[in-house]
mmCIF file of C-alpha atoms in Angstrom:
data_model
loop_
_atom_site.group_PDB
_atom_site.id
_atom_site.type_symbol
_atom_site.label_atom_id
_atom_site.label_comp_id
_atom_site.label_asym_id
_atom_site.label_seq_id
_atom_site.Cartn_x
_atom_site.Cartn_y
_atom_site.Cartn_z
ATOM 1 C CA UNK A 186 136.990 14.122 12.007
ATOM 2 C CA UNK A 187 137.571 13.760 15.780
ATOM 3 C CA UNK A 188 134.595 12.882 17.917
ATOM 4 C CA UNK A 189 132.912 15.781 19.651
ATOM 5 C CA UNK A 190 133.305 15.681 23.432
ATOM 6 C CA UNK A 191 130.732 15.182 26.132
ATOM 7 C CA UNK A 192 130.484 18.193 28.444
ATOM 8 C CA UNK A 193 128.678 17.891 31.777
ATOM 9 C CA UNK A 194 126.851 14.829 30.487
ATOM 10 C CA UNK A 195 125.765 16.602 27.282
ATOM 11 C CA UNK A 196 126.641 14.634 24.146
ATOM 12 C CA UNK A 197 127.764 17.249 21.636
ATOM 13 C CA UNK A 198 127.925 14.750 18.780
ATOM 14 C CA UNK A 199 124.301 13.774 19.318
ATOM 15 C CA UNK A 200 123.313 17.433 19.605
ATOM 16 C CA UNK A 201 125.121 18.232 16.353
ATOM 17 C CA UNK A 202 123.365 15.327 14.641
ATOM 18 C CA UNK A 203 119.906 16.471 15.676
ATOM 19 C CA UNK A 204 120.733 20.090 14.867
ATOM 20 C CA UNK A 205 121.637 19.053 11.329
ATOM 21 C CA UNK A 206 118.539 16.868 11.020
ATOM 22 C CA UNK A 207 116.315 19.741 12.165
ATOM 23 C CA UNK A 208 118.016 22.170 9.805
ATOM 24 C CA UNK A 209 117.624 19.775 6.874
ATOM 25 C CA UNK A 210 113.959 19.208 7.703
ATOM 26 C CA UNK A 211 113.255 22.937 7.735
ATOM 27 C CA UNK A 212 115.174 23.467 4.490
ATOM 28 C CA UNK A 213 113.132 20.691 2.880
ATOM 29 C CA UNK A 214 109.820 22.083 4.119
ATOM 30 C CA UNK A 215 110.595 25.523 2.712
ATOM 31 C CA UNK A 216 111.740 23.967 -0.575
ATOM 32 C CA UNK A 217 108.575 21.854 -0.893
ATOM 33 C CA UNK A 218 106.405 24.940 -0.361
ATOM 34 C CA UNK A 219 108.447 26.880 -2.909
ATOM 35 C CA UNK A 220 108.200 24.006 -5.394
ATOM 36 C CA UNK A 221 104.438 23.794 -4.925
ATOM 37 C CA UNK A 222 104.112 27.517 -5.570
ATOM 38 C CA UNK A 223 106.327 27.330 -8.648
ATOM 39 C CA UNK A 224 104.398 24.355 -10.038
ATOM 40 C CA UNK A 225 100.999 26.000 -9.575
ATOM 41 C CA UNK A 226 102.176 29.291 -11.075
ATOM 42 C CA UNK A 227 103.928 27.649 -14.027
ATOM 43 C CA UNK A 228 107.363 28.893 -12.969
ATOM 44 C CA UNK A 229 108.810 25.433 -12.267
ATOM 45 C CA UNK A 230 111.187 24.300 -15.008
ATOM 46 C CA UNK A 231 113.064 21.223 -13.795
ATOM 47 C CA UNK A 232 112.909 18.619 -11.051
ATOM 48 C CA UNK A 233 116.136 16.671 -10.518
ATOM 49 C CA UNK A 234 116.319 13.316 -8.749
ATOM 50 C CA UNK A 235 119.657 11.894 -7.707
ATOM 51 C CA UNK A 236 122.628 11.742 -5.396
ATOM 52 C CA UNK A 237 124.913 14.552 -4.204
ATOM 53 C CA UNK A 238 125.901 15.344 -7.801
ATOM 54 C CA UNK A 239 122.301 16.188 -8.664
ATOM 55 C CA UNK A 240 122.674 18.835 -5.963
ATOM 56 C CA UNK A 241 126.161 20.081 -6.880
ATOM 57 C CA UNK A 242 125.339 20.365 -10.591
ATOM 58 C CA UNK A 243 122.689 22.919 -9.611
ATOM 59 C CA UNK A 244 123.701 24.672 -6.364
ATOM 60 C CA UNK A 245 126.002 24.507 -3.351
ATOM 61 C CA UNK A 246 125.748 21.229 -1.491
ATOM 62 C CA UNK A 247 123.314 20.638 1.359
ATOM 63 C CA UNK A 248 122.288 17.336 2.905
ATOM 64 C CA UNK A 249 118.560 18.174 2.939
ATOM 65 C CA UNK A 250 116.258 15.949 0.877
ATOM 66 C CA UNK A 251 114.493 18.732 -1.029
ATOM 67 C CA UNK A 252 116.368 21.804 -2.228
ATOM 68 C CA UNK A 253 115.734 24.923 -4.238
ATOM 69 C CA UNK A 254 118.308 25.651 -6.924
ATOM 70 C CA UNK A 255 116.909 28.867 -8.377
ATOM 71 C CA UNK A 256 115.619 29.448 -11.914
ATOM 72 C CA UNK A 257 112.621 27.193 -11.250
ATOM 73 C CA UNK A 258 114.883 24.213 -10.545
ATOM 74 C CA UNK A 259 114.318 21.858 -7.606
ATOM 75 C CA UNK A 260 116.339 18.863 -6.443
ATOM 76 C CA UNK A 261 115.080 15.701 -4.745
ATOM 77 C CA UNK A 262 118.278 14.521 -3.085
ATOM 78 C CA UNK A 263 118.130 10.784 -2.368
ATOM 79 C CA UNK A 264 121.574 10.522 -0.773
ATOM 80 C CA UNK A 265 124.171 7.876 -1.604
ATOM 81 C CA UNK A 266 121.842 5.753 -3.712
ATOM 82 C CA UNK A 267 123.310 3.576 -6.460
ATOM 83 C CA UNK A 268 122.206 3.449 -10.067
ATOM 84 C CA UNK A 269 122.416 -0.329 -9.608
ATOM 85 C CA UNK A 270 120.016 -0.219 -6.642
ATOM 86 C CA UNK A 271 117.396 1.744 -8.580
ATOM 87 C CA UNK A 272 117.742 -0.710 -11.474
ATOM 88 C CA UNK A 273 117.436 -3.701 -9.148
ATOM 89 C CA UNK A 274 114.518 -2.377 -7.094
ATOM 90 C CA UNK A 275 112.745 -0.645 -9.967
ATOM 91 C CA UNK A 276 111.697 2.276 -7.824
ATOM 92 C CA UNK A 277 112.740 5.386 -5.931
ATOM 93 C CA UNK A 278 112.272 6.077 -2.200
ATOM 94 C CA UNK A 279 108.675 6.365 -1.004
ATOM 95 C CA UNK A 280 108.994 10.057 -0.173
ATOM 96 C CA UNK A 281 110.193 10.733 -3.745
ATOM 97 C CA UNK A 282 107.244 8.835 -5.193
ATOM 98 C CA UNK A 283 104.770 10.703 -3.010
ATOM 99 C CA UNK A 284 106.273 14.117 -3.703
ATOM 100 C CA UNK A 285 106.441 13.416 -7.431
ATOM 101 C CA UNK A 286 102.766 12.392 -7.442
ATOM 102 C CA UNK A 287 101.870 15.624 -5.662
ATOM 103 C CA UNK A 288 103.988 17.656 -8.079
ATOM 104 C CA UNK A 289 102.219 15.978 -10.981
ATOM 105 C CA UNK A 290 98.834 17.145 -9.682
ATOM 106 C CA UNK A 291 100.055 20.693 -9.086
ATOM 107 C CA UNK A 292 102.027 21.097 -12.315
ATOM 108 C CA UNK A 293 101.023 23.789 -14.772
ATOM 109 C CA UNK A 294 102.903 23.743 -18.042
ATOM 110 C CA UNK A 295 105.985 21.780 -19.051
ATOM 111 C CA UNK A 296 108.371 20.586 -16.358
ATOM 112 C CA UNK A 297 111.438 18.510 -17.196
ATOM 113 C CA UNK A 298 112.606 15.678 -14.956
ATOM 114 C CA UNK A 299 116.340 14.940 -14.785
ATOM 115 C CA UNK A 300 118.004 11.892 -13.230
ATOM 116 C CA UNK A 301 121.607 11.836 -12.029
ATOM 117 C CA UNK A 302 123.160 8.725 -10.478
ATOM 118 C CA UNK A 303 126.163 6.496 -11.130
ATOM 119 C CA UNK A 304 129.235 8.187 -9.648
ATOM 120 C CA UNK A 305 129.086 6.052 -6.503
ATOM 121 C CA UNK A 306 128.715 2.896 -8.621
ATOM 122 C CA UNK A 307 132.015 3.779 -10.325
ATOM 123 C CA UNK A 308 133.860 4.950 -7.223
ATOM 124 C CA UNK A 309 132.880 2.213 -4.777
ATOM 125 C CA UNK A 310 131.648 -0.897 -6.560
ATOM 126 C CA UNK A 311 132.303 -1.533 -10.249
ATOM 127 C CA UNK A 312 136.044 -2.205 -9.892
ATOM 128 C CA UNK A 313 135.142 -5.377 -7.991
ATOM 129 C CA UNK A 314 132.984 -6.638 -10.869
ATOM 130 C CA UNK A 315 135.154 -6.387 -13.974
ATOM 131 C CA UNK A 316 134.747 -9.373 -16.279
ATOM 132 C CA UNK A 317 137.681 -11.691 -16.947
ATOM 133 C CA UNK A 318 138.040 -10.350 -20.480
ATOM 134 C CA UNK A 319 138.327 -6.771 -19.197
ATOM 135 C CA UNK A 320 134.795 -5.749 -20.158
ATOM 136 C CA UNK A 321 132.150 -4.479 -17.761
ATOM 137 C CA UNK A 322 128.713 -5.829 -16.972
ATOM 138 C CA UNK A 323 126.787 -2.570 -16.881
ATOM 139 C CA UNK A 324 123.480 -3.872 -18.239
ATOM 140 C CA UNK A 325 121.849 -2.524 -15.075
ATOM 141 C CA UNK A 326 122.272 0.982 -16.520
ATOM 142 C CA UNK A 327 119.717 0.164 -19.209
ATOM 143 C CA UNK A 328 117.204 -0.952 -16.598
ATOM 144 C CA UNK A 329 117.849 2.275 -14.695
ATOM 145 C CA UNK A 330 117.139 4.293 -17.844
ATOM 146 C CA UNK A 331 113.970 2.384 -18.674
ATOM 147 C CA UNK A 332 112.542 2.479 -15.163
ATOM 148 C CA UNK A 333 113.400 6.136 -14.545
ATOM 149 C CA UNK A 334 111.963 7.278 -17.877
ATOM 150 C CA UNK A 335 108.782 5.313 -17.186
ATOM 151 C CA UNK A 336 108.568 6.855 -13.711
ATOM 152 C CA UNK A 337 108.816 10.409 -15.076
ATOM 153 C CA UNK A 338 106.320 9.844 -17.872
ATOM 154 C CA UNK A 339 103.829 8.098 -15.604
ATOM 155 C CA UNK A 340 103.590 11.403 -13.742
ATOM 156 C CA UNK A 341 103.447 13.541 -16.882
ATOM 157 C CA UNK A 342 106.917 15.093 -16.747
ATOM 158 C CA UNK A 343 108.642 15.906 -20.017
ATOM 159 C CA UNK A 344 111.208 16.131 -21.368
ATOM 160 C CA UNK A 345 113.097 13.413 -19.514
ATOM 161 C CA UNK A 346 116.827 14.020 -19.111
ATOM 162 C CA UNK A 347 119.610 11.726 -17.983
ATOM 163 C CA UNK A 348 122.767 13.353 -16.652
ATOM 164 C CA UNK A 349 126.087 11.538 -16.891
ATOM 165 C CA UNK A 350 127.857 11.675 -13.501
ATOM 166 C CA UNK A 351 131.215 13.430 -13.230
ATOM 167 C CA UNK A 352 134.283 11.393 -14.168
ATOM 168 C CA UNK A 353 136.479 9.810 -11.492
ATOM 169 C CA UNK A 354 139.427 11.654 -9.988
ATOM 170 C CA UNK A 355 142.918 10.163 -9.764
ATOM 171 C CA UNK A 356 143.351 11.164 -6.115
ATOM 172 C CA UNK A 357 139.711 10.802 -5.132
ATOM 173 C CA UNK A 358 139.306 10.466 -1.349
ATOM 174 C CA UNK A 359 137.219 7.906 0.478
ATOM 175 C CA UNK A 360 134.175 9.581 1.986
ATOM 176 C CA UNK A 361 132.850 8.092 5.209
ATOM 177 C CA UNK A 362 131.522 4.610 4.512
ATOM 178 C CA UNK A 363 132.016 5.030 0.741
ATOM 179 C CA UNK A 364 135.599 3.904 0.081
ATOM 180 C CA UNK A 365 137.332 4.290 -3.269
ATOM 181 C CA UNK A 366 137.719 0.847 -4.888
ATOM 182 C CA UNK A 367 140.157 0.212 -7.731
ATOM 183 C CA UNK A 368 142.974 2.264 -9.184
ATOM 184 C CA UNK A 369 142.367 5.293 -11.370
ATOM 185 C CA UNK A 370 142.728 3.441 -14.693
ATOM 186 C CA UNK A 371 140.216 0.794 -13.610
ATOM 187 C CA UNK A 372 137.682 3.360 -12.425
ATOM 188 C CA UNK A 373 138.142 5.392 -15.619
ATOM 189 C CA UNK A 374 137.486 2.257 -17.665
ATOM 190 C CA UNK A 375 134.348 1.467 -15.647
ATOM 191 C CA UNK A 376 133.140 5.049 -16.046
ATOM 192 C CA UNK A 377 133.675 4.927 -19.820
ATOM 193 C CA UNK A 378 131.645 1.709 -20.064
ATOM 194 C CA UNK A 379 128.794 3.159 -18.007
ATOM 195 C CA UNK A 380 128.859 6.389 -19.980
ATOM 196 C CA UNK A 381 128.644 4.515 -23.284
ATOM 197 C CA UNK A 382 125.527 2.655 -22.133
ATOM 198 C CA UNK A 383 123.911 5.913 -21.032
ATOM 199 C CA UNK A 384 124.702 7.532 -24.396
ATOM 200 C CA UNK A 385 122.983 4.793 -26.380
ATOM 201 C CA UNK A 386 120.279 3.909 -23.878
ATOM 202 C CA UNK A 387 119.004 7.464 -23.395
ATOM 203 C CA UNK A 388 118.124 7.589 -27.067
ATOM 204 C CA UNK A 389 116.452 4.200 -26.866
ATOM 205 C CA UNK A 390 114.063 5.478 -24.172
ATOM 206 C CA UNK A 391 113.497 8.761 -26.077
ATOM 207 C CA UNK A 392 115.211 10.872 -23.421
ATOM 208 C CA UNK A 393 117.793 13.600 -23.575
ATOM 209 C CA UNK A 394 121.384 13.058 -22.471
ATOM 210 C CA UNK A 395 123.418 15.717 -20.698
ATOM 211 C CA UNK A 396 127.039 14.614 -20.817
ATOM 212 C CA UNK A 397 129.566 17.167 -19.571
ATOM 213 C CA UNK A 398 132.486 14.733 -19.521
ATOM 214 C CA UNK A 399 134.383 16.472 -22.311
ATOM 215 C CA UNK A 400 134.199 19.706 -20.305
ATOM 216 C CA UNK A 401 135.118 18.133 -16.961
ATOM 217 C CA UNK A 402 137.713 15.538 -17.993
ATOM 218 C CA UNK A 403 141.497 15.798 -17.716
ATOM 219 C CA UNK A 404 143.468 12.697 -18.780
ATOM 220 C CA UNK A 405 146.037 13.153 -16.012
ATOM 221 C CA UNK A 406 143.910 14.085 -13.019
ATOM 222 C CA UNK A 407 140.465 12.819 -14.038
ATOM 223 C CA UNK A 408 138.000 15.543 -13.162
ATOM 224 C CA UNK A 409 139.730 18.865 -13.909
ATOM 225 C CA UNK A 410 141.396 20.402 -10.829
ATOM 226 C CA UNK A 411 139.956 23.848 -11.568
ATOM 227 C CA UNK A 412 136.410 22.453 -11.642
ATOM 228 C CA UNK A 413 136.432 20.622 -8.298
ATOM 229 C CA UNK A 414 137.373 21.549 -4.747
ATOM 230 C CA UNK A 415 137.074 18.113 -3.132
ATOM 231 C CA UNK A 416 138.258 15.802 -5.973
ATOM 232 C CA UNK A 417 134.745 14.412 -6.321
ATOM 233 C CA UNK A 418 132.040 17.070 -6.835
ATOM 234 C CA UNK A 419 132.047 20.035 -9.198
ATOM 235 C CA UNK A 420 132.669 23.475 -7.732
ATOM 236 C CA UNK A 421 130.960 26.712 -8.775
ATOM 237 C CA UNK A 422 132.881 26.874 -12.069
ATOM 238 C CA UNK A 423 132.055 23.256 -12.877
ATOM 239 C CA UNK A 424 128.431 23.877 -11.979
ATOM 240 C CA UNK A 425 128.223 26.779 -14.440
ATOM 241 C CA UNK A 426 129.642 24.571 -17.202
ATOM 242 C CA UNK A 427 127.072 21.850 -16.531
ATOM 243 C CA UNK A 428 124.170 24.290 -16.252
ATOM 244 C CA UNK A 429 125.175 25.878 -19.585
ATOM 245 C CA UNK A 430 125.055 22.429 -21.158
ATOM 246 C CA UNK A 431 121.629 21.749 -19.651
ATOM 247 C CA UNK A 432 120.392 25.067 -21.062
ATOM 248 C CA UNK A 433 121.597 24.009 -24.519
ATOM 249 C CA UNK A 434 119.866 20.654 -24.078
ATOM 250 C CA UNK A 435 116.580 22.332 -23.164
ATOM 251 C CA UNK A 436 116.863 24.868 -25.985
ATOM 252 C CA UNK A 437 117.620 22.400 -28.791
ATOM 253 C CA UNK A 438 115.798 19.326 -27.438
ATOM 254 C CA UNK A 439 118.675 17.234 -28.751
ATOM 255 C CA UNK A 440 121.204 15.162 -26.800
ATOM 256 C CA UNK A 441 124.398 17.011 -25.858
ATOM 257 C CA UNK A 442 127.651 15.280 -25.207
ATOM 258 C CA UNK A 443 128.569 11.849 -26.494
ATOM 259 C CA UNK A 444 130.517 8.876 -25.272
ATOM 260 C CA UNK A 445 133.797 9.938 -26.874
ATOM 261 C CA UNK A 446 136.882 8.032 -25.665
ATOM 262 C CA UNK A 447 138.617 9.220 -22.525
ATOM 263 C CA UNK A 448 142.044 10.337 -23.693
#
């Protein structure tokens, strides 16, 4: 994107930046108030924590930190955070911890907590860390599951859900400072390894697994072309497919989706 010009000493790029920051702050404030009201009244159903896919699985994308997604669903958007980073640090950002503690005090009734990270690990990092024998060291995913489940339960949220990120795309673009690393076959292999750990590990921590890979996957293109507009995130049709799967998960209280081979 070309840089915005400076007109009469007025930096349009800086103005655009602060306009977006102000907009995101106001969106977050309104969403926090709505979440508080929904928690107190018992209308809150789910709180999601994750990267941009936690947003796009529930609503159109916005860069704000806290978002309403309708149907008693709220998203705490932590930006381009890695599953590996959460596993390494054992925690979520301070503002997430504070808001979750507040939500715990306000909560009336059952509120699920869903975690969605990992797509950036696959797209930008794992291809550089394949073992010599072709396997993948994805043990960090187990630590992510354990720490996230403990975080949710420490604040009284249940059930706990883990959402498998969308599969990689063959012609996935680099986004800003998040370059695509590795060819499609390598990224698909890394994704399959991560997905397999999530499938087993979610059960080990007594959490539900929402895995929409079989709905989203195309063996030629990766994520199905009709379910994405930017070759990375799901579009409205993909979002409906994922939300239907989440509804099944909530209704049956049993894991949906499994780590079937990518073919």
